[in-house]
Coordinates of C-alpha atoms and ligand atoms in Angstrom, one line a residue:
X1 CA 26.7 -33.5 -2.7
X2 CA 29.1 -30.8 -1.3
X3 CA 27.7 -27.3 -1.5
X4 CA 30.2 -25.5 -3.6
X5 CA 28.9 -22.2 -2.4
X6 CA 29.7 -23.0 1.2
X7 CA 33.0 -21.1 1.1
X8 CA 31.7 -18.0 -0.5
X9 CA 30.9 -16.4 2.9
X10 CA 27.4 -15.8 1.8
X11 CA 24.9 -18.7 1.6
X12 CA 22.8 -17.6 -1.3
X13 CA 20.0 -20.1 -0.6
X14 CA 19.3 -19.3 3.0
X15 CA 20.3 -15.8 3.9
X16 CA 17.2 -14.2 5.5
X17 CA 15.6 -11.4 3.6
X18 CA 16.4 -7.8 4.7
X19 CA 13.8 -5.0 4.6
X20 CA 14.6 -1.3 4.7
X21 CA 12.0 1.4 5.1
X22 CA 12.9 4.8 3.6
X23 CA 11.0 8.0 3.7
X24 CA 10.0 10.7 1.0
X25 CA 11.2 14.2 1.3
X26 CA 9.9 17.8 0.7
X27 CA 12.3 20.6 0.2
X28 CA 11.2 23.4 2.5
X29 CA 13.6 25.7 0.9
X30 CA 15.1 25.1 -2.6
X31 CA 17.4 28.0 -3.7
X32 CA 18.7 27.5 -7.3
X33 CA 21.8 29.2 -8.3
X34 CA 22.9 30.0 -11.9
X35 CA 23.6 27.5 -14.5
X36 CA 27.2 26.4 -14.2
X37 CA 29.6 25.7 -17.1
X38 CA 29.0 22.0 -16.6
X39 CA 25.2 22.4 -16.9
X40 CA 24.5 21.8 -13.2
X41 CA 23.0 24.4 -10.8
X42 CA 24.5 25.1 -7.4
X43 CA 21.8 24.6 -4.8
X44 CA 21.0 25.6 -1.2
X45 CA 18.2 23.4 -0.1
X46 CA 16.7 22.3 3.2
X47 CA 15.5 18.8 2.8
X48 CA 12.8 17.6 5.2
X49 CA 12.0 13.8 5.6
X50 CA 8.4 13.0 5.8
X51 CA 6.4 10.0 7.0
X52 CA 5.5 8.5 3.6
X53 CA 7.5 5.4 3.0
X54 CA 8.8 2.9 0.4
X55 CA 10.0 -0.4 1.6
X56 CA 12.8 -2.3 -0.3
X57 CA 13.4 -6.0 0.5
X58 CA 16.4 -7.8 -0.7
X59 CA 16.6 -11.6 -1.1
X60 CA 19.6 -13.7 -2.2
X61 CA 19.6 -14.3 -6.1
X62 CA 21.0 -17.4 -7.7
X63 CA 24.7 -17.1 -8.7
X64 CA 25.0 -15.3 -12.0
X65 CA 21.4 -14.0 -11.9
X66 CA 22.4 -10.4 -11.5
X67 CA 19.9 -7.8 -10.0
X68 CA 16.2 -8.3 -10.4
X69 CA 13.6 -5.9 -9.5
X70 CA 9.8 -6.3 -8.7
X71 CA 7.5 -3.5 -7.7
X72 CA 4.2 -3.4 -6.0
X73 CA 1.8 -0.4 -5.3
X74 CA -0.7 1.8 -7.1
X75 CA 2.1 3.4 -9.2
X76 CA 4.0 0.0 -9.9
X77 CA 3.3 0.2 -13.6
X78 CA 5.4 3.4 -14.2
X79 CA 8.4 2.3 -12.2
X80 CA 11.2 0.8 -14.4
X81 CA 12.2 -2.8 -13.5
X82 CA 15.4 -2.8 -15.5
X83 CA 19.0 -1.8 -14.8
X84 CA 17.9 1.9 -14.9
X85 CA 16.0 1.6 -11.5
X86 CA 17.9 3.5 -8.9
X87 CA 17.7 0.5 -6.6
X88 CA 19.3 -1.8 -9.2
X89 CA 22.0 0.8 -9.8
X90 CA 22.6 1.1 -6.0
X91 CA 23.0 -2.7 -5.6
X92 CA 25.4 -2.9 -8.6
X93 CA 27.5 0.1 -7.3
X94 CA 27.8 -1.5 -3.9
X95 CA 28.8 -5.0 -5.4
X96 CA 31.3 -3.3 -7.7
X97 CA 32.9 -1.3 -4.9
X98 CA 33.4 -4.6 -2.9
X99 CA 34.3 -6.9 -5.8
X100 CA 31.3 -9.2 -5.0
X101 CA 28.7 -10.6 -7.4
X102 CA 25.5 -8.4 -7.5
X103 CA 23.1 -11.4 -7.3
X104 CA 20.1 -10.1 -5.6
X105 CA 16.3 -10.0 -5.8
X106 CA 14.9 -6.6 -4.8
X107 CA 11.3 -6.1 -4.1
X108 CA 10.0 -2.5 -3.9
X109 CA 6.7 -1.8 -2.0
X110 CA 6.1 1.7 -3.4
X111 CA 4.0 4.2 -1.5
X112 CA 6.0 7.4 -2.4
X113 CA 4.4 9.2 -5.5
X114 CA 6.5 8.6 -8.6
X115 CA 8.1 11.5 -10.5
X116 CA 6.3 13.8 -7.9
X117 CA 9.3 15.7 -6.6
X118 CA 9.4 13.6 -3.5
X119 CA 12.6 11.7 -4.3
X120 CA 11.1 8.3 -4.5
X121 CA 13.7 6.9 -6.8
X122 CA 16.4 8.3 -4.6
X123 CA 14.8 6.8 -1.6
X124 CA 14.8 3.3 -3.2
X125 CA 18.5 3.7 -4.2
X126 CA 19.4 4.6 -0.5
X127 CA 17.3 1.6 0.8
X128 CA 18.9 -0.8 -1.6
X129 CA 22.4 0.3 -0.5
X130 CA 21.5 -0.5 3.2
X131 CA 19.5 -3.7 2.4
X132 CA 22.3 -5.2 0.1
X133 CA 25.0 -4.2 2.7
X134 CA 23.2 -6.2 5.3
X135 CA 22.2 -9.1 3.0
X136 CA 25.8 -9.5 1.8
X137 CA 27.2 -9.0 5.3
X138 CA 29.6 -6.2 4.0
X139 CA 29.5 -3.9 7.0
X140 CA 30.3 -0.9 4.7
X141 CA 31.4 2.2 6.7
X142 CA 28.7 4.9 6.7
X143 CA 31.1 7.3 5.0
X144 CA 31.5 5.0 2.1
X145 CA 27.7 4.5 1.8
X146 CA 27.3 8.2 1.6
X147 CA 30.0 8.4 -1.1
X148 CA 28.3 5.7 -3.2
X149 CA 24.9 7.4 -2.6
X150 CA 26.2 10.8 -3.9
X151 CA 27.5 9.1 -7.1
X152 CA 23.9 7.6 -7.7
X153 CA 22.2 11.0 -7.5
X154 CA 22.1 14.4 -5.7
X155 CA 19.1 13.4 -3.5
X156 CA 20.3 9.9 -2.5
X157 CA 22.5 10.9 0.5
X158 CA 19.6 12.7 2.1
X159 CA 17.4 9.6 1.8
X160 CA 20.1 7.8 3.9
X161 CA 20.4 10.8 6.3
X162 CA 16.7 11.6 6.9
X163 CA 15.5 14.3 9.5
X164 CA 16.2 17.7 8.3
X165 CA 19.5 18.8 6.5
X166 CA 20.8 21.6 4.6
X167 CA 22.1 20.4 1.1
X168 CA 24.8 22.3 -0.8
X169 CA 26.8 21.7 -3.9
X170 CA 24.2 19.7 -6.1
X171 CA 22.4 18.9 -2.8
X172 CA 24.6 16.0 -1.9
X173 CA 26.8 17.9 0.7
X174 CA 24.7 17.6 3.9
X175 CA 24.7 19.4 7.2
X176 CA 22.1 18.4 9.8
X177 CA 19.6 21.1 10.8
X178 CA 18.2 21.2 14.4
X179 CA 14.5 21.1 14.7
X180 CA 11.9 20.8 17.5
X181 CA 8.6 19.0 17.5
X182 CA 6.5 17.6 14.7
X183 CA 5.2 19.3 11.7
X184 CA 1.9 18.2 9.9
X185 CA 1.9 18.1 6.1
X186 CA -0.6 17.5 3.4
X187 CA 0.5 16.4 -0.2
X188 CA -1.6 16.9 -3.2
X189 CA -0.5 14.3 -5.8
X190 CA -1.0 15.4 -9.4
X191 CA -1.9 13.3 -12.3
X192 CA 1.3 12.5 -14.2
X193 CA 4.9 13.5 -13.3
X194 CA 7.2 16.4 -14.2
X195 CA 10.7 15.7 -15.5
X196 CA 13.4 17.2 -13.2
X197 CA 15.7 18.2 -16.0
X198 CA 12.7 19.8 -17.9
X199 CA 11.8 21.9 -14.9
X200 CA 15.4 23.1 -14.4
X201 CA 15.4 24.0 -18.3
X202 CA 12.2 25.9 -17.9
X203 CA 13.8 27.7 -14.8
X204 CA 16.7 28.7 -17.0
X205 CA 14.4 29.8 -19.9
X206 CA 12.4 32.1 -17.5
X207 CA 15.5 33.6 -16.1
X208 CA 16.8 34.4 -19.7
X209 CA 13.4 36.0 -20.5
X210 CA 13.6 38.2 -17.5
X211 CA 17.3 38.9 -17.6
X212 CA 18.4 38.6 -21.2
X213 CA 21.1 36.5 -22.7
X214 CA 23.2 34.9 -20.0
X215 CA 20.5 35.7 -17.5
X216 CA 20.4 32.1 -16.2
X217 CA 24.2 31.9 -15.7
X218 CA 26.2 32.0 -12.5
X219 CA 27.3 35.6 -13.1
X220 CA 23.7 36.8 -13.1
X221 CA 22.1 34.8 -10.4
X222 CA 22.9 35.3 -6.7
X223 CA 24.8 32.5 -4.9
X224 CA 22.1 30.5 -3.1
X225 CA 22.1 30.6 0.6
X226 CA 20.1 29.0 3.4
X227 CA 17.3 31.3 4.8
X228 CA 17.9 32.3 8.5
X229 CA 14.2 32.7 9.3
X230 CA 13.5 29.3 7.9
X231 CA 16.2 27.7 10.1
X232 CA 14.9 29.6 13.1
X233 CA 11.4 28.3 12.6
X234 CA 12.7 24.8 12.3
X235 CA 14.8 25.2 15.5
X236 CA 12.1 26.6 17.5
X237 CA 9.3 24.2 16.1
X238 CA 7.1 27.2 15.0
X239 CA 4.8 25.9 12.2
X240 CA 3.4 29.4 11.3
X241 CA 6.9 30.8 10.9
X242 CA 8.0 27.8 8.8
X243 CA 4.8 28.2 6.7
X244 CA 5.7 31.7 6.0
X245 CA 9.3 31.0 5.1
X246 CA 8.7 28.1 2.6
X247 CA 10.3 28.8 -0.7
X248 CA 11.1 27.0 -4.0
X249 CA 13.0 28.7 -6.8
X250 CA 11.6 26.0 -9.2
X251 CA 8.1 26.7 -8.3
X252 CA 7.6 29.4 -11.2
X253 CA 9.0 26.9 -13.7
X254 CA 6.8 24.0 -12.5
X255 CA 3.8 26.4 -12.7
X256 CA 4.7 27.4 -16.2
X257 CA 4.9 23.8 -17.4
X258 CA 1.7 22.9 -15.4
X259 CA -0.4 26.0 -14.9
X260 CA -3.2 24.0 -13.2
X261 CA -0.9 23.7 -10.1
X262 CA -1.9 27.2 -9.2
X263 CA -5.4 25.9 -8.6
X264 CA -4.1 23.1 -6.4
X265 CA -2.0 25.6 -4.3
X266 CA -5.0 28.0 -4.0
X267 CA -7.4 25.1 -2.9
X268 CA -5.0 24.1 0.0
X269 CA -4.4 27.7 1.1
X270 CA -8.1 28.5 1.0
X271 CA -8.7 25.5 3.2
X272 CA -6.5 26.8 6.0
X273 CA -2.9 25.6 5.2
X274 CA -0.4 28.0 6.8
X275 CA 2.1 27.4 4.0
X276 CA 2.1 26.0 0.5
X277 CA 4.6 25.2 -2.1
X278 CA 5.5 22.9 -5.0
X279 CA 7.7 20.0 -3.7
X280 CA 11.0 20.0 -5.4
X281 CA 10.6 19.9 -9.2
X282 CA 6.9 19.0 -8.7
X283 CA 4.2 18.4 -9.6
X284 CA 3.3 17.3 -6.1
X285 CA 2.1 20.3 -4.0
X286 CA 3.0 20.4 -0.2
X287 CA 1.0 22.2 2.4
X288 CA 2.0 22.8 6.0
X289 CA -0.8 22.8 8.7
X290 CA -0.9 23.9 12.3
X291 CA -1.8 20.4 13.7
X292 CA -3.2 17.0 12.9
X293 CA -6.8 18.1 12.8
X294 CA -6.1 21.1 10.3
X295 CA -4.2 18.5 8.2
X296 CA -7.3 16.4 8.0
X297 CA -9.5 19.3 7.1
X298 CA -7.1 20.6 4.3
X299 CA -6.7 17.0 3.1
X300 CA -10.5 16.6 2.6
X301 CA -11.0 20.1 1.2
X302 CA -8.3 19.2 -1.4
X303 CA -9.8 15.8 -2.2
X304 CA -13.1 17.5 -2.8
X305 CA -11.6 20.3 -5.0
X306 CA -10.9 18.2 -8.0
X307 CA -7.5 19.8 -8.4
X308 CA -5.4 16.7 -7.8
X309 CA -5.4 13.0 -8.2
X310 CA -4.8 11.9 -4.7
X311 CA -4.1 13.4 -1.2
X312 CA -1.9 12.2 1.5
X313 CA -1.1 13.4 5.0
X314 CA 2.2 12.9 6.8
X315 CA 4.1 14.0 9.8
X316 CA 7.8 14.8 10.0
X317 CA 10.7 15.0 10.4
X318 CA 11.4 11.2 10.4
X319 CA 14.7 9.2 10.2
X320 CA 16.3 8.2 7.0
X321 CA 16.6 4.7 5.5
X322 CA 16.6 2.1 8.3
X323 CA 16.4 -1.8 8.6
X324 CA 12.9 -2.7 9.7
Ligands
ATP1 P1 13.3 14.0 -7.4 O1 12.5 14.6 -6.3 O2 14.6 13.4 -6.8 O3 13.6 14.9 -8.5 P2 11.1 12.7 -8.3 O4 10.4 12.2 -6.9 O5 10.5 13.8 -9.1 O6 12.6 12.7 -8.0 P3 11.1 9.8 -8.9 O7 9.9 9.2 -8.4 O8 12.4 9.6 -8.3 O9 11.0 11.4 -9.2 O10 11.3 9.2 -10.4 C1 11.7 9.9 -11.4 C2 12.0 8.8 -12.7 O11 12.9 8.0 -12.2 C3 10.8 8.0 -12.8 O12 10.0 8.4 -13.9 C4 11.4 6.7 -13.3 O13 11.5 6.5 -14.7 C5 12.9 6.8 -12.7 N1 13.1 5.8 -11.6 C6 14.2 5.0 -11.5 N2 14.2 4.3 -10.4 C7 13.1 4.6 -9.7 C8 12.4 4.0 -8.6 N3 13.0 3.1 -7.8 N4 11.3 4.5 -8.2 C9 10.6 5.4 -9.0 N5 11.1 5.8 -10.1 C10 12.3 5.5 -10.5

């Protein structure tokens, strides 16, 4: 019998699977401006891609099947497998943009902590964009991929970009930041996640407590800007200077919602970390160390401290989403 899909340009049955590897991020600076009229906050954030990876594999689906998602890994049970998964939304957005059918089976091998402030969902969205683009032979210009990424979420463009970059606007307007050498990180993963909107809400509440009514608004909070000392530390590859310059305006809010994170931060600092902060909206805590052997020592002290669920070490910066 004639194969009636033969003219579709894509041979659904035989196209080879495509796998994309994508890193987690830590915000080495996260400056949060006042709440805008639209409810968003202007940011000046320095994203740093670290060597903890998810892998997204795209395989052809049957015509009319739509997007299906499967997930493996220790946190697989808490990752949605319906249309709300950022990888599914990415596949759908790319298909809609090109007017093609979004028939694809996406498999996520998840190693990035879920709801940990390390942009795991955004990473999978970026990976799915690249994987579906290759599977469907679309050859989408990089500029278009970045525009689609920005519509999916503020952190998705950085997951495509990788390395180190300054994010402005909602974090989606990226400028590459020059760096030298490798930095050695330790991550303390907490039990249970923190919701990003809840942490922003708590940040506003704390600002109003301190500054009175309107205290969280744009007129009261200074316009966020990149920190010169932090950029210099990255440019010269100076871990001690970077450790001293780490900052996160959401940290007080994350600590307010999860006071036990103070114990985690102290445990890592006591063990010799040269910098410590909550990663993004938390609750993962990130520790910068001088070298690989200090990272191993801080990791084992944290594991023994009983202040976190799980400890990971990672080196960065690393590239963004890439076909593997
Ligand atoms: P960010 O650092 O960007 O604020 P996060 O690392 O705190 O994000 P994610 O791991 O991205 O958080 O997950 C936040 C929520 O998003 C999860 O609780 C989950 O319900 C949903 N989600 C959607 N798609 C995914 C995905 N592919 N992987 C993980 N979570 C996802």
